[in-house]
Coordinates of C-alpha atoms and ligand atoms in Angstrom, one line a residue:
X263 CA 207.5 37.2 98.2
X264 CA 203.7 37.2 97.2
X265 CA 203.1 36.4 93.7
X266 CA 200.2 39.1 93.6
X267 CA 199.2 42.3 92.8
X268 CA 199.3 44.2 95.9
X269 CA 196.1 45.5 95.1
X270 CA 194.8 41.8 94.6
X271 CA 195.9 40.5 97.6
X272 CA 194.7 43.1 99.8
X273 CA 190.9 43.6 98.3
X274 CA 188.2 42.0 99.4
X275 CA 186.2 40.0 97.0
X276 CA 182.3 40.7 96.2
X277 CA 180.0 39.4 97.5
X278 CA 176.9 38.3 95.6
X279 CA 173.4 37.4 96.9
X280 CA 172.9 34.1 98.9
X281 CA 171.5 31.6 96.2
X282 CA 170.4 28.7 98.7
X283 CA 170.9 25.3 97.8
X284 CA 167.6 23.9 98.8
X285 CA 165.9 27.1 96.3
X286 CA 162.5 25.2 95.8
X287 CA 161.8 25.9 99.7
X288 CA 162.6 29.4 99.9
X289 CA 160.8 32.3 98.2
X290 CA 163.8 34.2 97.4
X291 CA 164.0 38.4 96.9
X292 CA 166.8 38.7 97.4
X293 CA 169.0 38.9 93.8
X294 CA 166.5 40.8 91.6
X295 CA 165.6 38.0 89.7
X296 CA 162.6 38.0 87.6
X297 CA 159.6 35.7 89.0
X298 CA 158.6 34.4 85.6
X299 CA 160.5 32.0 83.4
X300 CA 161.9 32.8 80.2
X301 CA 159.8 32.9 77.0
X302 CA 159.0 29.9 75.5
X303 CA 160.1 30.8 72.7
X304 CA 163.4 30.7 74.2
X305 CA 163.5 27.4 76.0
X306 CA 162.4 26.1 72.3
X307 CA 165.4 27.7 70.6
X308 CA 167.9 26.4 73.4
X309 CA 167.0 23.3 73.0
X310 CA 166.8 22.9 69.3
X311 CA 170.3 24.3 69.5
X312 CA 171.4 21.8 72.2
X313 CA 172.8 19.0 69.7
X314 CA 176.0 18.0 67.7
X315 CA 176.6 21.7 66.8
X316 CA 177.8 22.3 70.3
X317 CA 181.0 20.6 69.6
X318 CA 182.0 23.8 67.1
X319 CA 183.1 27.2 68.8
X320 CA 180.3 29.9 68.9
X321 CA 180.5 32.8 66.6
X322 CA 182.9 34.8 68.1
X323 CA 181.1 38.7 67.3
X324 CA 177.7 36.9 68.4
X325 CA 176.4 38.6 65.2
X326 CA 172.7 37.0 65.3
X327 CA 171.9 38.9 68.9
X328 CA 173.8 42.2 68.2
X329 CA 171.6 42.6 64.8
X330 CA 168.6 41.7 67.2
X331 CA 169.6 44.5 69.7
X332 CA 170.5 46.9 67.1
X333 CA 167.4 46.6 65.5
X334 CA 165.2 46.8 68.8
X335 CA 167.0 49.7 70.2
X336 CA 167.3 51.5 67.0
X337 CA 171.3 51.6 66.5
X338 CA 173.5 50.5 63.8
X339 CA 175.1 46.7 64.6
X340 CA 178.4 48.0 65.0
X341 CA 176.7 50.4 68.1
X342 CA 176.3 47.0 69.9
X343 CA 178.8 44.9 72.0
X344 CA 177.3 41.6 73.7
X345 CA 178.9 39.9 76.9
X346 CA 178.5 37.3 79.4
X347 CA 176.3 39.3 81.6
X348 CA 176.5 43.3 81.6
X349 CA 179.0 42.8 84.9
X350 CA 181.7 41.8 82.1
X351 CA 180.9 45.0 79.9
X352 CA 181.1 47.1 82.9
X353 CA 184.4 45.2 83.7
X354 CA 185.7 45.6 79.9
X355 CA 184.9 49.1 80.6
X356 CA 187.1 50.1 83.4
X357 CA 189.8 48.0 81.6
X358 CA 189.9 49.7 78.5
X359 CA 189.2 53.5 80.2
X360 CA 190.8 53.8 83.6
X361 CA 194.8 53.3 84.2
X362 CA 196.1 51.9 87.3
X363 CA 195.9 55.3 90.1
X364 CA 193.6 56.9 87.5
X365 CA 190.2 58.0 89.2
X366 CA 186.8 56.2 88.8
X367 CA 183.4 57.4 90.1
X368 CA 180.4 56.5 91.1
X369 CA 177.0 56.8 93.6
X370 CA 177.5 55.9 97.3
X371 CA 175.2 53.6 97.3
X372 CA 174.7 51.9 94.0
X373 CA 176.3 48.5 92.7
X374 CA 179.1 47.5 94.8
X375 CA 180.7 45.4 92.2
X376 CA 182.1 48.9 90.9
X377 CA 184.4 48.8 93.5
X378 CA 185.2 45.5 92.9
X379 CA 186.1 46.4 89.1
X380 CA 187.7 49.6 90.5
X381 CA 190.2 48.1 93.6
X382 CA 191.2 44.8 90.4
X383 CA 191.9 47.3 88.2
X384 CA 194.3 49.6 90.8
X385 CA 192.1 52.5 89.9
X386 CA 191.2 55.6 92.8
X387 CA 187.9 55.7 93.6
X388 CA 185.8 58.5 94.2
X389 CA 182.5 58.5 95.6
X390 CA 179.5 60.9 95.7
X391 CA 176.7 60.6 98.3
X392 CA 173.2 59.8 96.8
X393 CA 170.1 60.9 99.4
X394 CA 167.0 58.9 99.6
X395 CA 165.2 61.3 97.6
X396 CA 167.3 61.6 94.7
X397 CA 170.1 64.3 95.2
X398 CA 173.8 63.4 94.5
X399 CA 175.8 65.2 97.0
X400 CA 178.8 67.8 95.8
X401 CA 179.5 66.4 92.1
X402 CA 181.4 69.1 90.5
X403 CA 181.3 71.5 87.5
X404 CA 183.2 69.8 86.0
X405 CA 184.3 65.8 87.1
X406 CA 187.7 65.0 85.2
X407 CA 188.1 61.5 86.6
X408 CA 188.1 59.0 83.6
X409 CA 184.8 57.1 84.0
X410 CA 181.5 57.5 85.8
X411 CA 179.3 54.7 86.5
X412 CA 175.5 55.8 87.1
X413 CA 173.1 53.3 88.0
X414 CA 169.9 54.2 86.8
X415 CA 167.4 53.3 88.0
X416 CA 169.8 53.6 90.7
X417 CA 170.6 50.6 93.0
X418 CA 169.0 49.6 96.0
X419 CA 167.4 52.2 96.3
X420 CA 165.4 52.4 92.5
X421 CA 165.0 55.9 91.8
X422 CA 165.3 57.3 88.4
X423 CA 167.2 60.2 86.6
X424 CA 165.2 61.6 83.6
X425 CA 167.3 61.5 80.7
X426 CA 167.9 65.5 80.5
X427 CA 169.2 65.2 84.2
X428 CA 171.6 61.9 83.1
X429 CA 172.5 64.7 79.7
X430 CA 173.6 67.2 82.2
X431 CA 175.7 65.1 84.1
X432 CA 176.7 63.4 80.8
X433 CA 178.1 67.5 80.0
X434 CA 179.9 67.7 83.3
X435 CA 182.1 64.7 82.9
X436 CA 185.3 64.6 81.0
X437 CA 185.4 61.4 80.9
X438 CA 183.4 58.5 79.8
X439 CA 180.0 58.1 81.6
X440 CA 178.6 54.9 81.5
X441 CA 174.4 54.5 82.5
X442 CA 173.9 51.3 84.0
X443 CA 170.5 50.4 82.7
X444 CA 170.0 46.7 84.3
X445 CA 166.9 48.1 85.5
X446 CA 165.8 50.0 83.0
X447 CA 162.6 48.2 81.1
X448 CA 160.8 48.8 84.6
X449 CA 161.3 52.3 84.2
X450 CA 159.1 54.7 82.3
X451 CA 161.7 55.6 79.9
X452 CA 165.7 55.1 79.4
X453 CA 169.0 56.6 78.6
X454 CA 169.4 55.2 74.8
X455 CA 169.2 58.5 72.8
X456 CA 172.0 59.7 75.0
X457 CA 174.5 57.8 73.0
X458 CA 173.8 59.4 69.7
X459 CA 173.6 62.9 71.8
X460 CA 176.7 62.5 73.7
X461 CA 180.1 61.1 72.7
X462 CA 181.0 60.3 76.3
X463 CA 177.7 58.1 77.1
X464 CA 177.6 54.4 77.1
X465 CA 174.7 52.5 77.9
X466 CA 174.8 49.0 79.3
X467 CA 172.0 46.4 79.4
X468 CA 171.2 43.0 80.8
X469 CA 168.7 39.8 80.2
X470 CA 169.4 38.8 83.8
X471 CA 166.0 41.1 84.8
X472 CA 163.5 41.8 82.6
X473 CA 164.5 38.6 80.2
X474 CA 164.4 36.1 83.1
X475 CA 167.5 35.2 81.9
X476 CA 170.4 35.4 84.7
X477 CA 170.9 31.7 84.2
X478 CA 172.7 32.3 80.9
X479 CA 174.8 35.0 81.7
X480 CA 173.8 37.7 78.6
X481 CA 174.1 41.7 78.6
X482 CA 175.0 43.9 76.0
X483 CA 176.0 47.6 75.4
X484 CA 175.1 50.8 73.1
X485 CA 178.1 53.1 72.4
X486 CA 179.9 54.7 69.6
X487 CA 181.5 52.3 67.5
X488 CA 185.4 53.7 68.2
X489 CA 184.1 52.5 71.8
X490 CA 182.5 49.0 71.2
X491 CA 185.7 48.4 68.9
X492 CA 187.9 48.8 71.7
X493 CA 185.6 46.8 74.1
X494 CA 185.4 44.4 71.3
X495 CA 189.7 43.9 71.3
X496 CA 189.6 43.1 75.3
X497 CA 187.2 40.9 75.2
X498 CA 187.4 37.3 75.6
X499 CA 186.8 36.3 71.6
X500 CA 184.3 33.6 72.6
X501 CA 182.9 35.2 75.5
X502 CA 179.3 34.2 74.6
X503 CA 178.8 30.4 73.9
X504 CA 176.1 28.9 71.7
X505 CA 173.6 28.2 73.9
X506 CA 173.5 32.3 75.1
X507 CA 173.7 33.4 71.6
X508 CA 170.5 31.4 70.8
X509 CA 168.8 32.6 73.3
X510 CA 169.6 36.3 73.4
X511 CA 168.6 36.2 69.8
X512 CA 165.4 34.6 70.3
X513 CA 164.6 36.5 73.6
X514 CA 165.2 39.9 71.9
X515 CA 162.1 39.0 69.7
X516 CA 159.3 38.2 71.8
X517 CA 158.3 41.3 72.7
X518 CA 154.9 40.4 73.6
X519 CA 156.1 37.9 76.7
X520 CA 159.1 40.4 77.3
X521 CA 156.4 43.3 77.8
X522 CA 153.3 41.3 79.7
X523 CA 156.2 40.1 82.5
X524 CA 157.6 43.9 83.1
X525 CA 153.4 44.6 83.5
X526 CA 152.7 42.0 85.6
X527 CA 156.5 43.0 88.2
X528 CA 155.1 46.5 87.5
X529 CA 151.7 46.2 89.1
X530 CA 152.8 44.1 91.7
X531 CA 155.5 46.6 93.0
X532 CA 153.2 49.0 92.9
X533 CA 150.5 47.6 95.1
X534 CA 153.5 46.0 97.1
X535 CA 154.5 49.8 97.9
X536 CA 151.4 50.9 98.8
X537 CA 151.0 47.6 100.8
X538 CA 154.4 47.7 102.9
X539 CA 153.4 51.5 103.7
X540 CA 150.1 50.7 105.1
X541 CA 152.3 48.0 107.6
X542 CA 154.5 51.7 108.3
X543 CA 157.5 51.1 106.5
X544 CA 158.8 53.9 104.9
X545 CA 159.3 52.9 100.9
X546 CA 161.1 55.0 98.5
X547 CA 159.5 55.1 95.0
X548 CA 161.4 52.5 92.6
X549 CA 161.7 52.5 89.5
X550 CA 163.1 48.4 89.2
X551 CA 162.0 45.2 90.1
X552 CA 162.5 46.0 93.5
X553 CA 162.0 48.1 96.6
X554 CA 163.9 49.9 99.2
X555 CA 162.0 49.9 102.5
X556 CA 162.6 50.7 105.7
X557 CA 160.6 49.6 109.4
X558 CA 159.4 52.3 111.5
X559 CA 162.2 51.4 114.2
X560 CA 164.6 51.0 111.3
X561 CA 166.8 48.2 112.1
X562 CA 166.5 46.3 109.0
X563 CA 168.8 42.9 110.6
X564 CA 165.8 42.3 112.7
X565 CA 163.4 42.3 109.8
X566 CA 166.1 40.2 107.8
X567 CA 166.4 37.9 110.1
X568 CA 162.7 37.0 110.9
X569 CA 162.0 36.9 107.5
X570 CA 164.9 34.1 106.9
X571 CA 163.5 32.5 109.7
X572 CA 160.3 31.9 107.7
X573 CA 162.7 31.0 104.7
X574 CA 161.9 34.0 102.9
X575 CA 165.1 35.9 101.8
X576 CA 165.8 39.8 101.0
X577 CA 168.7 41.5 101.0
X578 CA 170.0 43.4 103.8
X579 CA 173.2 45.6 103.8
X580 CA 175.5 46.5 106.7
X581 CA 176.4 49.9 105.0
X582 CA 175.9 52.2 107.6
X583 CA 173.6 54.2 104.3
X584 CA 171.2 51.2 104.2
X585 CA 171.3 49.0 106.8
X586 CA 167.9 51.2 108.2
X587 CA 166.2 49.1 105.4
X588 CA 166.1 46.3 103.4
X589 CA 166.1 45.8 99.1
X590 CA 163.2 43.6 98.8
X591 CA 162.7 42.2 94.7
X592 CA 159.2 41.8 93.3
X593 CA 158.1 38.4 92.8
X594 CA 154.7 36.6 92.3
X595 CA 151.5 37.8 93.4
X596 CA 151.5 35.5 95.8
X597 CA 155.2 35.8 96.7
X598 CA 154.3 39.0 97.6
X599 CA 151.5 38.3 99.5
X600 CA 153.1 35.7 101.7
X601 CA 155.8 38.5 102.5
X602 CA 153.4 41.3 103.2
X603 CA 151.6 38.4 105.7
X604 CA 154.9 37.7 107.4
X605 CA 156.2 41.4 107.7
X606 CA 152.6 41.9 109.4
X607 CA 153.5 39.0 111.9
X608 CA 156.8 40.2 112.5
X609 CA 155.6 43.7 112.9
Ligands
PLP7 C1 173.0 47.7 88.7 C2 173.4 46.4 88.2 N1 174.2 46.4 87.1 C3 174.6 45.2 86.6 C4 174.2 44.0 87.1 C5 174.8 42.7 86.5 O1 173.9 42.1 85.6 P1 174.3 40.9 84.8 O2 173.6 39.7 85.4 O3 174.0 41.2 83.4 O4 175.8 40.7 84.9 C6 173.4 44.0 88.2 C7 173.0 42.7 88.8 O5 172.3 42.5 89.8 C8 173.0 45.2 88.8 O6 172.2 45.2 89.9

């Protein structure tokens, strides 16, 4: 007899992006990780707080960051939920929404961890093709499955939905539809007003991008407050230690660092684009810290693989929907540079 779930033992786990041991060697675009180190401000605050105090549990509603978020995105506190990293909010989510056999949607391709969340939780999954330019294929009328995850910008491929087009979808669902906004401060605008608009939209955030902060594991969500109180009861009650609290707190603040970063990853991805065009590949517009190209013979292993050769890693997918091309995340200038040098060797 197994002692599993049967839907445990037979899914496969996720994968996440290679993080190589020897880092320092590599230039590495391959995890959407910001370039720049975290504010100063932040690394100040962290370690002021590393001390004696670390021996007490944290504050288990991580009350000093939610006030920060409310009061940045403009929402009352009790609007805001903060987690280990928005994967746990999007996690908590399909907990507290979807049943076991009950259906859960979303883009085909976006993040693959929804399937993940969707195959632990027993849930059906239903997908809907996205094109390369945008257009989600047969989404109905009206979708009555119980939650819809859109990534948006969407992911790889960075294209955005305006936030009319994300209210009309919000209209057709009967469920709960929950905008993934990891990428969303590299966007020209965001989904936020949604979730005074719509009772079925959630928002979900993350300091893993444009916070340089993936190290300490911190995202948060916007949604009515019947919705964060139910997120707030599944939760683990310390699920953000000290350390993360400080630093979301203190991170939410600096908007000045927070805002020349997104400018710099900005206007390197665009000159990037144009750049990796010029060499033939095919790019598709993006929205995010990162780009979805494709070579003119499109076989993006081959590409993969010569670039790893030179110890610089992307990320490739064997999905027969991507595997033409290759996710590529904006670093440096000069990261850049070095890759747009190498792609021209490799030709
Ligand atoms: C679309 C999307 N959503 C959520 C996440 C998870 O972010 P976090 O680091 O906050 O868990 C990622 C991470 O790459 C992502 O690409």
């Amino acid at each position: 007899m197994s002692y599993l779930r049967n839907n445990i033992a037979e899914m496969a786990a996720y994968v996440p992006g290679f993080q190589p041991p020897d880092e320092a060697e590599w230039i590495k675009l391959n995890t959407n990780e910001n370039p720049y180190p975290p504010s100063p401000q932040v690394i100040e605050a962290i370690k002021a707080a590393t001390g004696d105090d670390l021996r007490k549990y944290p504050d288990a509603p991580s009350l000093a960051g939610r006030e920060a978020a409310a009061e940045l995105y403009g929402y009352p506190v009790d609007w805001v939920i903060m987690a280990n990293g928005s994967d746990e909010l999007l996690n908590n989510l399909i907990r507290a929404c979807v049943g076991e056999g009950e259906e859960v949607a979303y883009l085909q391709p976006s993040y693959s961890y929804y399937s993940t969340l969707a195959a632990v939780q027993g849930a059906r999954i239903k997908t809907f093709a996205l094109t390369e330019s945008g257009e989600i294929k047969g989404f109905p009328e009206r979708y009555t499955g119980k939650l819809f995850f859109l990534t948006n910008p969407n992911a790889p491929f960075g294209l955005r939905w305006g936030t009319e087009e994300v209210a009309v979808l919000a209209d057709q669902c009967d469920g709960l539809l929950v905008v993934d906004e990891a990428y969303a401060d590299f966007a020209v605008g965001n989904c936020l007003q949604l979730v005074r608009q719509k009772p079925n939209v959630v928002v979900t955030r993350t300091l893993s991008k444009s916070y340089s902060l993936a190290g300490m594991r911190l995202g948060l969500a916007i949604a009515r407050p019947e919705i964060i109180a139910a997120l707030d009861k599944i939760r683990d009650h310390y699920n953000l230690d000290r350390l993360a609290q400080t630093a979301v707190a203190a991170a939410l603040i600096d908007h000045d660092y927070w805002r020349d970063c997104i400018e710099r990853i900005c206007a390197t991805r665009e000159w990037f684009s144009a750049e990796l065009a010029k060499l033939g590949y095919s790019v598709i517009p993006s929205s995010a810290n990162y780009v979805f190209a494709s070579p003119s013979d499109r076989n993006g292993k081959r590409v993969y693989d010569a670039l790893y050769q030179r110890k610089i890693l992307v990320r490739y997918f064997s999905d027969p929907v991507l595997r033409h091309g290759l996710r590529i995340s904006i670093g440096t200038r000069a990261e850049m540079e070095k890759t747009l040098q190498a792609l021209s060797e490799i030709g």
